[in-house]
Amino acid sequence: MRIAIDAMGGDHAPAEIVKGAVQAAAEWKDTVIVLVGHRERLEPHLDGQMDANLEIRHASEQIGPDEEPVRAVRRKKDSSMVVAGKMVREGEADAMISAGNTGALMTTGLLVVGRIEGIERPGLAPMLPTADNQGMLALDLGANMDAKPEHLLQYALMGSIYRSSVHGIAKPRVGLLNVGTEAAKGNELTKAAYELLEQAPIHFVGNVESRDVLQRACDVLVCDGFAGNILLKAMEGTASMVMGALKEEFTRNWRTKLAAAIMMPGLRGLRAKMDYKEHGGAPLLGVNGLVIKGHGSSDARAVKNAVRQARIALQGQLIRSIKAEISGK
Amino acid sequence: MRIAIDAMGGDHAPAEIVKGAVQAAAEWKDTVIVLVGHRERLEPHLDGQMDANLEIRHASEQIGPDEEPVRAVRRKKDSSMVVAGKMVREGEADAMISAGNTGALMTTGLLVVGRIEGIERPGLAPMLPTADNQGMLALDLGANMDAKPEHLLQYALMGSIYRSSVHGIAKPRVGLLNVGTEAAKGNELTKAAYELLEQAPIHFVGNVESRDVLQRACDVLVCDGFAGNILLKAMEGTASMVMGALKEEFTRNWRTKLAAAIMMPGLRGLRAKMDYKEHGGAPLLGVNGLVIKGHGSSDARAVKNAVRQARIALQGQLIRSIKAEISGK
């Protein structure tokens, strides 16, 4: 299999991206890694370590983190991200990975790679942290701000297939993000979606409140992109504030510093638990090829983990399964 | 002034409610406290301590925490909550306080007390916790699931008036809960509301992301009831999970227990910081009288604090100011 990596996207590009790609190529000899980016800027980081299964595809441009997505994708046809997208569309790569501009990557998925027939709106599906470290797949997290009930149904189907084919969960529990657990709760969108989800060929466990996400009330959480963003950032902000306040308490005097030294290993584990970057890249589900969004701050390890994730999804025939499910409707 | 208290609503009713009312009557001699509820069930808790400014208004029924709100309010016309609402409507009380069924209280506000002319949807406005302990007023938190842009504008106006008249903030910063800080971000609702808020006679500071709530990015946060509920419960759930995990780390062995003993005062402060119940009751803004929702777990101190809050709002002519602002549109 061939995996294209946008070598110019992310806070630590290209150095860490190249490093992760080199590690992935060394680990999986059956996989060809194609680094897409400016050849002259990539080669110094390679240091002559070109394995037979590591290639460079030159792309003269790159899309910056603050560029307006649609315009950037339309104009920069030779950017590393768009070129990687074209490779997936043309069958030159089986998957693409990028830690670059999220909006631009969603646009690349939509306009360059293209949607799966029957899918109206692709959804971005990161893993949210849970207390037991198992994580919860949530979609949509920001691609589709004004979702319709039918979109939420498609998210449920795609998320369910992803969790069984990539994570091996036999019967993923699908929950609907809502303001209460009773069936009649919610706004017009969730009330209508509830009825569709009840009829769908999934293991629907009903409404899930945002306070129960960390308790892993389900394996796949379905929501519109607006509510999903509010949820994710509220969790991030609260965890980071509590950890910050804790740090302040621990550095107050020599006695609290002693306490901090004792507690350090446990606190590190807690911080890692709350870090959703630990859970790998987020697939953009519903596009006609495997597109994985790495976190903007991805380092070499994160890039290698995204390759691992892509390999599992490809081996599990993820896209083919989604197509079969959707066209079977 | 006269303040009616629903003595039968809340997890600790009637004992703690009566206790709080007794304390309030003792503290503020210029205020008549009317305990509304079943006389025979209230009297044992009074223990003969009837101050001259403490009265009982008998109501034979009560609305339970799990009753369907609209049906309960319509049928139980002699429930403590509905009777308190009628007293406000008839001018027999200047304000009402209840720690009972939230949905029923919003319904009582809407159907019994009635809306202010020109207000389409009243909004429930609790204080969210912030890292600096100042808190942020957020509305709507659950009364109006499918808000229109005009509703959000009214929330902004009412929230702004509340913060200046009750909390003495000269120029409250009003923010719009959204998925990014740029003006063009969001769903159809927030994009349209943004334009209205820019034109409004308030100090609008633009979009606020959910991760910046704890940093007190504004003094009044405007949102629809669905998004507000997702935000609040995500913050609650995350804080409670982190504190729970911390407790687990601290009880691991004798060394961590020693660390816990050292850290105890600081941790108590942190827990209090994250507890939005500390910030008093939530006004239901937009109804034609002062209606304050106490937290379901309100104890005597919370009840007394709600009375304090009601007194300040009444002294500040809150309802009159809101009417002037809205009818001036």
JSON list of N, CA and C in Angstrom, two decimals, chain A residues 131 145-146 177-179 186-188 190 209-211 214 226 229-230 233-236 238 241-242 245-246 249-250 255 259 262-263 266-267 270 273, chain B residues 131 145-146 177-179 186-188 190 209-211 214 226 229-230 233-236 238 241-242 245-246 249-250 255 259 262-263 266-267 270 273-274:
[
{"chain": "A", "resi": 131, "resn": "ALA", "atom": "N", "xyz": [-12.01, 8.54, 30.68]},
{"chain": "A", "resi": 131, "resn": "ALA", "atom": "CA", "xyz": [-11.30, 8.25, 31.93]},
{"chain": "A", "resi": 131, "resn": "ALA", "atom": "C", "xyz": [-10.58, 6.91, 31.88]},
{"chain": "A", "resi": 145, "resn": "MET", "atom": "N", "xyz": [-21.17, 22.64, 10.06]},
{"chain": "A", "resi": 145, "resn": "MET", "atom": "CA", "xyz": [-21.72, 23.47, 11.14]},
{"chain": "A", "resi": 145, "resn": "MET", "atom": "C", "xyz": [-23.25, 23.40, 11.24]},
{"chain": "A", "resi": 146, "resn": "ASP", "atom": "N", "xyz": [-23.93, 23.22, 10.09]},
{"chain": "A", "resi": 146, "resn": "ASP", "atom": "CA", "xyz": [-25.39, 23.19, 10.12]},
{"chain": "A", "resi": 146, "resn": "ASP", "atom": "C", "xyz": [-25.87, 21.84, 9.62]},
{"chain": "A", "resi": 177, "resn": "LEU", "atom": "N", "xyz": [-25.24, 13.05, 21.00]},
{"chain": "A", "resi": 177, "resn": "LEU", "atom": "CA", "xyz": [-24.94, 14.12, 21.96]},
{"chain": "A", "resi": 177, "resn": "LEU", "atom": "C", "xyz": [-26.20, 14.96, 22.17]},
{"chain": "A", "resi": 178, "resn": "ASN", "atom": "N", "xyz": [-26.62, 15.08, 23.42]},
{"chain": "A", "resi": 178, "resn": "ASN", "atom": "CA", "xyz": [-27.88, 15.77, 23.68]},
{"chain": "A", "resi": 178, "resn": "ASN", "atom": "C", "xyz": [-27.89, 16.37, 25.09]},
{"chain": "A", "resi": 179, "resn": "VAL", "atom": "N", "xyz": [-28.95, 17.09, 25.41]},
{"chain": "A", "resi": 179, "resn": "VAL", "atom": "CA", "xyz": [-29.00, 17.82, 26.68]},
{"chain": "A", "resi": 179, "resn": "VAL", "atom": "C", "xyz": [-29.62, 17.00, 27.81]},
{"chain": "A", "resi": 186, "resn": "GLY", "atom": "N", "xyz": [-34.00, 17.68, 23.72]},
{"chain": "A", "resi": 186, "resn": "GLY", "atom": "CA", "xyz": [-33.14, 18.24, 22.68]},
{"chain": "A", "resi": 186, "resn": "GLY", "atom": "C", "xyz": [-33.75, 19.32, 21.83]},
{"chain": "A", "resi": 187, "resn": "ASN", "atom": "N", "xyz": [-33.03, 19.65, 20.77]},
{"chain": "A", "resi": 187, "resn": "ASN", "atom": "CA", "xyz": [-33.53, 20.64, 19.81]},
{"chain": "A", "resi": 187, "resn": "ASN", "atom": "C", "xyz": [-34.15, 19.90, 18.61]},
{"chain": "A", "resi": 188, "resn": "GLU", "atom": "N", "xyz": [-34.62, 20.66, 17.64]},
{"chain": "A", "resi": 188, "resn": "GLU", "atom": "CA", "xyz": [-35.30, 20.02, 16.50]},
{"chain": "A", "resi": 188, "resn": "GLU", "atom": "C", "xyz": [-34.39, 19.01, 15.81]},
{"chain": "A", "resi": 190, "resn": "THR", "atom": "N", "xyz": [-31.78, 17.18, 17.04]},
{"chain": "A", "resi": 190, "resn": "THR", "atom": "CA", "xyz": [-31.53, 15.92, 17.73]},
{"chain": "A", "resi": 190, "resn": "THR", "atom": "C", "xyz": [-32.81, 15.09, 17.87]},
{"chain": "A", "resi": 209, "resn": "GLU", "atom": "N", "xyz": [-25.26, 12.75, 27.43]},
{"chain": "A", "resi": 209, "resn": "GLU", "atom": "CA", "xyz": [-24.98, 14.11, 27.87]},
{"chain": "A", "resi": 209, "resn": "GLU", "atom": "C", "xyz": [-23.48, 14.38, 27.84]},
{"chain": "A", "resi": 210, "resn": "SER", "atom": "N", "xyz": [-23.12, 15.65, 27.67]},
{"chain": "A", "resi": 210, "resn": "SER", "atom": "CA", "xyz": [-21.70, 15.97, 27.54]},
{"chain": "A", "resi": 210, "resn": "SER", "atom": "C", "xyz": [-20.92, 15.60, 28.80]},
{"chain": "A", "resi": 211, "resn": "ARG", "atom": "N", "xyz": [-21.58, 15.58, 29.97]},
{"chain": "A", "resi": 211, "resn": "ARG", "atom": "CA", "xyz": [-20.85, 15.25, 31.19]},
{"chain": "A", "resi": 211, "resn": "ARG", "atom": "C", "xyz": [-20.50, 13.76, 31.27]},
{"chain": "A", "resi": 214, "resn": "LEU", "atom": "N", "xyz": [-16.61, 11.56, 29.27]},
{"chain": "A", "resi": 214, "resn": "LEU", "atom": "CA", "xyz": [-15.39, 11.02, 29.89]},
{"chain": "A", "resi": 214, "resn": "LEU", "atom": "C", "xyz": [-15.62, 9.66, 30.53]},
{"chain": "A", "resi": 226, "resn": "PHE", "atom": "N", "xyz": [-20.98, 22.11, 15.20]},
{"chain": "A", "resi": 226, "resn": "PHE", "atom": "CA", "xyz": [-20.97, 23.21, 16.15]},
{"chain": "A", "resi": 226, "resn": "PHE", "atom": "C", "xyz": [-20.95, 22.68, 17.59]},
{"chain": "A", "resi": 229, "resn": "ASN", "atom": "N", "xyz": [-17.69, 20.95, 18.52]},
{"chain": "A", "resi": 229, "resn": "ASN", "atom": "CA", "xyz": [-16.59, 21.87, 18.80]},
{"chain": "A", "resi": 229, "resn": "ASN", "atom": "C", "xyz": [-16.72, 22.47, 20.20]},
{"chain": "A", "resi": 230, "resn": "ILE", "atom": "N", "xyz": [-17.95, 22.84, 20.58]},
{"chain": "A", "resi": 230, "resn": "ILE", "atom": "CA", "xyz": [-18.18, 23.40, 21.92]},
{"chain": "A", "resi": 230, "resn": "ILE", "atom": "C", "xyz": [-17.79, 22.35, 22.97]},
{"chain": "A", "resi": 233, "resn": "LYS", "atom": "N", "xyz": [-13.73, 21.66, 22.99]},
{"chain": "A", "resi": 233, "resn": "LYS", "atom": "CA", "xyz": [-12.95, 22.78, 23.54]},
{"chain": "A", "resi": 233, "resn": "LYS", "atom": "C", "xyz": [-13.29, 23.06, 25.00]},
{"chain": "A", "resi": 234, "resn": "ALA", "atom": "N", "xyz": [-14.54, 22.75, 25.42]},
{"chain": "A", "resi": 234, "resn": "ALA", "atom": "CA", "xyz": [-14.88, 22.92, 26.84]},
{"chain": "A", "resi": 234, "resn": "ALA", "atom": "C", "xyz": [-14.11, 21.89, 27.67]},
{"chain": "A", "resi": 235, "resn": "MET", "atom": "N", "xyz": [-13.99, 20.68, 27.15]},
{"chain": "A", "resi": 235, "resn": "MET", "atom": "CA", "xyz": [-13.24, 19.64, 27.86]},
{"chain": "A", "resi": 235, "resn": "MET", "atom": "C", "xyz": [-11.76, 20.02, 27.94]},
{"chain": "A", "resi": 236, "resn": "GLU", "atom": "N", "xyz": [-11.20, 20.43, 26.82]},
{"chain": "A", "resi": 236, "resn": "GLU", "atom": "CA", "xyz": [-9.79, 20.86, 26.77]},
{"chain": "A", "resi": 236, "resn": "GLU", "atom": "C", "xyz": [-9.53, 22.00, 27.74]},
{"chain": "A", "resi": 238, "resn": "THR", "atom": "N", "xyz": [-11.25, 23.10, 30.33]},
{"chain": "A", "resi": 238, "resn": "THR", "atom": "CA", "xyz": [-11.44, 22.79, 31.73]},
{"chain": "A", "resi": 238, "resn": "THR", "atom": "C", "xyz": [-10.27, 21.96, 32.26]},
{"chain": "A", "resi": 241, "resn": "MET", "atom": "N", "xyz": [-7.26, 24.18, 32.60]},
{"chain": "A", "resi": 241, "resn": "MET", "atom": "CA", "xyz": [-7.36, 25.12, 33.71]},
{"chain": "A", "resi": 241, "resn": "MET", "atom": "C", "xyz": [-7.14, 24.40, 35.04]},
{"chain": "A", "resi": 242, "resn": "VAL", "atom": "N", "xyz": [-7.74, 23.21, 35.20]},
{"chain": "A", "resi": 242, "resn": "VAL", "atom": "CA", "xyz": [-7.58, 22.49, 36.46]},
{"chain": "A", "resi": 242, "resn": "VAL", "atom": "C", "xyz": [-6.12, 22.08, 36.65]},
{"chain": "A", "resi": 245, "resn": "ALA", "atom": "N", "xyz": [-4.14, 25.16, 37.61]},
{"chain": "A", "resi": 245, "resn": "ALA", "atom": "CA", "xyz": [-4.38, 25.57, 39.00]},
{"chain": "A", "resi": 245, "resn": "ALA", "atom": "C", "xyz": [-3.66, 24.63, 39.96]},
{"chain": "A", "resi": 246, "resn": "LEU", "atom": "N", "xyz": [-3.63, 23.37, 39.59]},
{"chain": "A", "resi": 246, "resn": "LEU", "atom": "CA", "xyz": [-2.97, 22.35, 40.39]},
{"chain": "A", "resi": 246, "resn": "LEU", "atom": "C", "xyz": [-1.47, 22.64, 40.46]},
{"chain": "A", "resi": 249, "resn": "GLU", "atom": "N", "xyz": [-0.81, 25.34, 42.82]},
{"chain": "A", "resi": 249, "resn": "GLU", "atom": "CA", "xyz": [-0.88, 24.88, 44.21]},
{"chain": "A", "resi": 249, "resn": "GLU", "atom": "C", "xyz": [0.40, 24.13, 44.60]},
{"chain": "A", "resi": 250, "resn": "PHE", "atom": "N", "xyz": [0.92, 23.35, 43.65]},
{"chain": "A", "resi": 250, "resn": "PHE", "atom": "CA", "xyz": [2.07, 22.50, 43.94]},
{"chain": "A", "resi": 250, "resn": "PHE", "atom": "C", "xyz": [3.38, 23.30, 44.06]},
{"chain": "A", "resi": 255, "resn": "ARG", "atom": "N", "xyz": [6.92, 22.67, 51.05]},
{"chain": "A", "resi": 255, "resn": "ARG", "atom": "CA", "xyz": [6.13, 21.50, 51.44]},
{"chain": "A", "resi": 255, "resn": "ARG", "atom": "C", "xyz": [5.27, 21.02, 50.26]},
{"chain": "A", "resi": 259, "resn": "ALA", "atom": "N", "xyz": [5.25, 17.53, 48.03]},
{"chain": "A", "resi": 259, "resn": "ALA", "atom": "CA", "xyz": [4.05, 16.79, 47.63]},
{"chain": "A", "resi": 259, "resn": "ALA", "atom": "C", "xyz": [4.03, 16.57, 46.12]},
{"chain": "A", "resi": 262, "resn": "ILE", "atom": "N", "xyz": [6.25, 13.75, 45.04]},
{"chain": "A", "resi": 262, "resn": "ILE", "atom": "CA", "xyz": [5.66, 12.45, 45.33]},
{"chain": "A", "resi": 262, "resn": "ILE", "atom": "C", "xyz": [4.60, 12.10, 44.27]},
{"chain": "A", "resi": 263, "resn": "MET", "atom": "N", "xyz": [3.84, 13.13, 43.88]},
{"chain": "A", "resi": 263, "resn": "MET", "atom": "CA", "xyz": [2.68, 12.88, 43.01]},
{"chain": "A", "resi": 263, "resn": "MET", "atom": "C", "xyz": [3.02, 12.84, 41.53]},
{"chain": "A", "resi": 266, "resn": "GLY", "atom": "N", "xyz": [1.86, 10.02, 38.94]},
{"chain": "A", "resi": 266, "resn": "GLY", "atom": "CA", "xyz": [0.41, 9.96, 38.82]},
{"chain": "A", "resi": 266, "resn": "GLY", "atom": "C", "xyz": [-0.14, 11.14, 38.03]},
{"chain": "A", "resi": 267, "resn": "LEU", "atom": "N", "xyz": [0.43, 12.31, 38.26]},
{"chain": "A", "resi": 267, "resn": "LEU", "atom": "CA", "xyz": [-0.06, 13.50, 37.57]},
{"chain": "A", "resi": 267, "resn": "LEU", "atom": "C", "xyz": [0.25, 13.45, 36.08]},
{"chain": "A", "resi": 270, "resn": "LEU", "atom": "N", "xyz": [-2.31, 11.44, 34.47]},
{"chain": "A", "resi": 270, "resn": "LEU", "atom": "CA", "xyz": [-3.57, 12.18, 34.40]},
{"chain": "A", "resi": 270, "resn": "LEU", "atom": "C", "xyz": [-3.56, 13.16, 33.23]},
{"chain": "A", "resi": 273, "resn": "LYS", "atom": "N", "xyz": [-3.92, 11.31, 30.05]},
{"chain": "A", "resi": 273, "resn": "LYS", "atom": "CA", "xyz": [-5.30, 10.84, 29.91]},
{"chain": "A", "resi": 273, "resn": "LYS", "atom": "C", "xyz": [-6.18, 11.90, 29.25]},
{"chain": "B", "resi": 131, "resn": "ALA", "atom": "N", "xyz": [-11.67, 30.86, 36.33]},
{"chain": "B", "resi": 131, "resn": "ALA", "atom": "CA", "xyz": [-10.46, 30.61, 37.11]},
{"chain": "B", "resi": 131, "resn": "ALA", "atom": "C", "xyz": [-10.23, 31.68, 38.17]},
{"chain": "B", "resi": 145, "resn": "MET", "atom": "N", "xyz": [-34.34, 25.74, 23.35]},
{"chain": "B", "resi": 145, "resn": "MET", "atom": "CA", "xyz": [-33.46, 24.81, 22.61]},
{"chain": "B", "resi": 145, "resn": "MET", "atom": "C", "xyz": [-33.21, 25.24, 21.17]},
{"chain": "B", "resi": 146, "resn": "ASP", "atom": "N", "xyz": [-34.20, 25.88, 20.55]},
{"chain": "B", "resi": 146, "resn": "ASP", "atom": "CA", "xyz": [-34.04, 26.29, 19.15]},
{"chain": "B", "resi": 146, "resn": "ASP", "atom": "C", "xyz": [-34.14, 27.80, 19.06]},
{"chain": "B", "resi": 177, "resn": "LEU", "atom": "N", "xyz": [-20.98, 32.70, 22.23]},
{"chain": "B", "resi": 177, "resn": "LEU", "atom": "CA", "xyz": [-20.35, 31.37, 22.24]},
{"chain": "B", "resi": 177, "resn": "LEU", "atom": "C", "xyz": [-20.26, 30.85, 20.81]},
{"chain": "B", "resi": 178, "resn": "ASN", "atom": "N", "xyz": [-19.03, 30.53, 20.38]},
{"chain": "B", "resi": 178, "resn": "ASN", "atom": "CA", "xyz": [-18.86, 30.13, 18.99]},
{"chain": "B", "resi": 178, "resn": "ASN", "atom": "C", "xyz": [-17.66, 29.19, 18.84]},
{"chain": "B", "resi": 179, "resn": "VAL", "atom": "N", "xyz": [-17.45, 28.70, 17.63]},
{"chain": "B", "resi": 179, "resn": "VAL", "atom": "CA", "xyz": [-16.40, 27.69, 17.40]},
{"chain": "B", "resi": 179, "resn": "VAL", "atom": "C", "xyz": [-15.05, 28.31, 17.05]},
{"chain": "B", "resi": 186, "resn": "GLY", "atom": "N", "xyz": [-18.77, 29.90, 12.59]},
{"chain": "B", "resi": 186, "resn": "GLY", "atom": "CA", "xyz": [-19.99, 29.46, 13.24]},
{"chain": "B", "resi": 186, "resn": "GLY", "atom": "C", "xyz": [-21.03, 28.85, 12.35]},
{"chain": "B", "resi": 187, "resn": "ASN", "atom": "N", "xyz": [-22.21, 28.65, 12.93]},
{"chain": "B", "resi": 187, "resn": "ASN", "atom": "CA", "xyz": [-23.34, 28.12, 12.16]},
{"chain": "B", "resi": 187, "resn": "ASN", "atom": "C", "xyz": [-24.25, 29.28, 11.75]},
{"chain": "B", "resi": 188, "resn": "GLU", "atom": "N", "xyz": [-25.34, 28.96, 11.09]},
{"chain": "B", "resi": 188, "resn": "GLU", "atom": "CA", "xyz": [-26.21, 30.04, 10.59]},
{"chain": "B", "resi": 188, "resn": "GLU", "atom": "C", "xyz": [-26.69, 30.93, 11.73]},
{"chain": "B", "resi": 190, "resn": "THR", "atom": "N", "xyz": [-25.28, 31.62, 14.76]},
{"chain": "B", "resi": 190, "resn": "THR", "atom": "CA", "xyz": [-24.29, 32.53, 15.35]},
{"chain": "B", "resi": 190, "resn": "THR", "atom": "C", "xyz": [-23.85, 33.59, 14.35]},
{"chain": "B", "resi": 209, "resn": "GLU", "atom": "N", "xyz": [-14.71, 31.24, 22.39]},
{"chain": "B", "resi": 209, "resn": "GLU", "atom": "CA", "xyz": [-14.67, 29.79, 22.29]},
{"chain": "B", "resi": 209, "resn": "GLU", "atom": "C", "xyz": [-14.90, 29.16, 23.66]},
{"chain": "B", "resi": 210, "resn": "SER", "atom": "N", "xyz": [-15.41, 27.93, 23.66]},
{"chain": "B", "resi": 210, "resn": "SER", "atom": "CA", "xyz": [-15.74, 27.31, 24.95]},
{"chain": "B", "resi": 210, "resn": "SER", "atom": "C", "xyz": [-14.51, 27.10, 25.82]},
{"chain": "B", "resi": 211, "resn": "ARG", "atom": "N", "xyz": [-13.33, 26.96, 25.19]},
{"chain": "B", "resi": 211, "resn": "ARG", "atom": "CA", "xyz": [-12.14, 26.74, 26.03]},
{"chain": "B", "resi": 211, "resn": "ARG", "atom": "C", "xyz": [-11.71, 28.01, 26.77]},
{"chain": "B", "resi": 214, "resn": "LEU", "atom": "N", "xyz": [-13.40, 29.64, 31.08]},
{"chain": "B", "resi": 214, "resn": "LEU", "atom": "CA", "xyz": [-12.77, 29.64, 32.40]},
{"chain": "B", "resi": 214, "resn": "LEU", "atom": "C", "xyz": [-11.78, 30.79, 32.55]},
{"chain": "B", "resi": 226, "resn": "PHE", "atom": "N", "xyz": [-29.27, 24.80, 23.78]},
{"chain": "B", "resi": 226, "resn": "PHE", "atom": "CA", "xyz": [-28.64, 23.51, 23.49]},
{"chain": "B", "resi": 226, "resn": "PHE", "atom": "C", "xyz": [-27.13, 23.60, 23.69]},
{"chain": "B", "resi": 229, "resn": "ASN", "atom": "N", "xyz": [-26.08, 24.12, 27.29]},
{"chain": "B", "resi": 229, "resn": "ASN", "atom": "CA", "xyz": [-26.14, 22.91, 28.11]},
{"chain": "B", "resi": 229, "resn": "ASN", "atom": "C", "xyz": [-24.94, 22.00, 27.84]},
{"chain": "B", "resi": 230, "resn": "ILE", "atom": "N", "xyz": [-24.56, 21.86, 26.57]},
{"chain": "B", "resi": 230, "resn": "ILE", "atom": "CA", "xyz": [-23.39, 21.04, 26.21]},
{"chain": "B", "resi": 230, "resn": "ILE", "atom": "C", "xyz": [-22.15, 21.62, 26.91]},
{"chain": "B", "resi": 233, "resn": "LYS", "atom": "N", "xyz": [-22.31, 21.22, 30.99]},
{"chain": "B", "resi": 233, "resn": "LYS", "atom": "CA", "xyz": [-22.14, 19.84, 31.45]},
{"chain": "B", "resi": 233, "resn": "LYS", "atom": "C", "xyz": [-20.77, 19.27, 31.07]},
{"chain": "B", "resi": 234, "resn": "ALA", "atom": "N", "xyz": [-20.18, 19.76, 29.97]},
{"chain": "B", "resi": 234, "resn": "ALA", "atom": "CA", "xyz": [-18.83, 19.31, 29.62]},
{"chain": "B", "resi": 234, "resn": "ALA", "atom": "C", "xyz": [-17.83, 19.83, 30.65]},
{"chain": "B", "resi": 235, "resn": "MET", "atom": "N", "xyz": [-18.02, 21.07, 31.08]},
{"chain": "B", "resi": 235, "resn": "MET", "atom": "CA", "xyz": [-17.14, 21.64, 32.10]},
{"chain": "B", "resi": 235, "resn": "MET", "atom": "C", "xyz": [-17.30, 20.89, 33.42]},
{"chain": "B", "resi": 236, "resn": "GLU", "atom": "N", "xyz": [-18.55, 20.67, 33.82]},
{"chain": "B", "resi": 236, "resn": "GLU", "atom": "CA", "xyz": [-18.83, 19.93, 35.06]},
{"chain": "B", "resi": 236, "resn": "GLU", "atom": "C", "xyz": [-18.21, 18.53, 35.02]},
{"chain": "B", "resi": 238, "resn": "THR", "atom": "N", "xyz": [-15.85, 17.26, 33.11]},
{"chain": "B", "resi": 238, "resn": "THR", "atom": "CA", "xyz": [-14.39, 17.21, 33.04]},
{"chain": "B", "resi": 238, "resn": "THR", "atom": "C", "xyz": [-13.78, 17.53, 34.40]},
{"chain": "B", "resi": 241, "resn": "MET", "atom": "N", "xyz": [-14.30, 14.61, 36.72]},
{"chain": "B", "resi": 241, "resn": "MET", "atom": "CA", "xyz": [-13.45, 13.47, 36.38]},
{"chain": "B", "resi": 241, "resn": "MET", "atom": "C", "xyz": [-12.00, 13.72, 36.81]},
{"chain": "B", "resi": 242, "resn": "VAL", "atom": "N", "xyz": [-11.50, 14.93, 36.55]},
{"chain": "B", "resi": 242, "resn": "VAL", "atom": "CA", "xyz": [-10.11, 15.23, 36.91]},
{"chain": "B", "resi": 242, "resn": "VAL", "atom": "C", "xyz": [-9.96, 15.19, 38.44]},
{"chain": "B", "resi": 245, "resn": "ALA", "atom": "N", "xyz": [-9.98, 11.56, 39.54]},
{"chain": "B", "resi": 245, "resn": "ALA", "atom": "CA", "xyz": [-8.73, 10.87, 39.22]},
{"chain": "B", "resi": 245, "resn": "ALA", "atom": "C", "xyz": [-7.63, 11.30, 40.19]},
{"chain": "B", "resi": 246, "resn": "LEU", "atom": "N", "xyz": [-7.68, 12.57, 40.54]},
{"chain": "B", "resi": 246, "resn": "LEU", "atom": "CA", "xyz": [-6.70, 13.13, 41.48]},
{"chain": "B", "resi": 246, "resn": "LEU", "atom": "C", "xyz": [-6.85, 12.47, 42.85]},
{"chain": "B", "resi": 249, "resn": "GLU", "atom": "N", "xyz": [-5.28, 9.16, 42.79]},
{"chain": "B", "resi": 249, "resn": "GLU", "atom": "CA", "xyz": [-3.82, 9.23, 42.87]},
{"chain": "B", "resi": 249, "resn": "GLU", "atom": "C", "xyz": [-3.38, 9.51, 44.31]},
{"chain": "B", "resi": 250, "resn": "PHE", "atom": "N", "xyz": [-4.14, 10.35, 44.99]},
{"chain": "B", "resi": 250, "resn": "PHE", "atom": "CA", "xyz": [-3.75, 10.76, 46.34]},
{"chain": "B", "resi": 250, "resn": "PHE", "atom": "C", "xyz": [-3.94, 9.66, 47.37]},
{"chain": "B", "resi": 255, "resn": "ARG", "atom": "N", "xyz": [2.65, 7.48, 51.06]},
{"chain": "B", "resi": 255, "resn": "ARG", "atom": "CA", "xyz": [3.39, 8.66, 50.63]},
{"chain": "B", "resi": 255, "resn": "ARG", "atom": "C", "xyz": [2.45, 9.65, 49.92]},
{"chain": "B", "resi": 259, "resn": "ALA", "atom": "N", "xyz": [1.18, 13.49, 50.80]},
{"chain": "B", "resi": 259, "resn": "ALA", "atom": "CA", "xyz": [1.10, 14.59, 49.83]},
{"chain": "B", "resi": 259, "resn": "ALA", "atom": "C", "xyz": [-0.30, 15.21, 49.85]},
{"chain": "B", "resi": 262, "resn": "ILE", "atom": "N", "xyz": [-0.81, 17.55, 52.76]},
{"chain": "B", "resi": 262, "resn": "ILE", "atom": "CA", "xyz": [-0.15, 18.84, 52.52]},
{"chain": "B", "resi": 262, "resn": "ILE", "atom": "C", "xyz": [-0.99, 19.71, 51.59]},
{"chain": "B", "resi": 263, "resn": "MET", "atom": "N", "xyz": [-1.56, 19.06, 50.57]},
{"chain": "B", "resi": 263, "resn": "MET", "atom": "CA", "xyz": [-2.23, 19.81, 49.51]},
{"chain": "B", "resi": 263, "resn": "MET", "atom": "C", "xyz": [-3.68, 20.15, 49.82]},
{"chain": "B", "resi": 266, "resn": "GLY", "atom": "N", "xyz": [-5.36, 23.74, 49.42]},
{"chain": "B", "resi": 266, "resn": "GLY", "atom": "CA", "xyz": [-5.34, 24.19, 48.02]},
{"chain": "B", "resi": 266, "resn": "GLY", "atom": "C", "xyz": [-6.35, 23.45, 47.17]},
{"chain": "B", "resi": 267, "resn": "LEU", "atom": "N", "xyz": [-6.47, 22.16, 47.41]},
{"chain": "B", "resi": 267, "resn": "LEU", "atom": "CA", "xyz": [-7.40, 21.37, 46.60]},
{"chain": "B", "resi": 267, "resn": "LEU", "atom": "C", "xyz": [-8.84, 21.73, 46.89]},
{"chain": "B", "resi": 270, "resn": "LEU", "atom": "N", "xyz": [-9.64, 24.69, 44.93]},
{"chain": "B", "resi": 270, "resn": "LEU", "atom": "CA", "xyz": [-9.79, 24.34, 43.51]},
{"chain": "B", "resi": 270, "resn": "LEU", "atom": "C", "xyz": [-11.17, 23.74, 43.25]},
{"chain": "B", "resi": 273, "resn": "LYS", "atom": "N", "xyz": [-13.74, 26.40, 43.33]},
{"chain": "B", "resi": 273, "resn": "LYS", "atom": "CA", "xyz": [-13.63, 27.23, 42.13]},
{"chain": "B", "resi": 273, "resn": "LYS", "atom": "C", "xyz": [-14.45, 26.64, 40.98]},
{"chain": "B", "resi": 274, "resn": "MET", "atom": "N", "xyz": [-14.42, 25.31, 40.86]},
{"chain": "B", "resi": 274, "resn": "MET", "atom": "CA", "xyz": [-15.09, 24.65, 39.75]},
{"chain": "B", "resi": 274, "resn": "MET", "atom": "C", "xyz": [-16.56, 24.41, 40.00]}
]
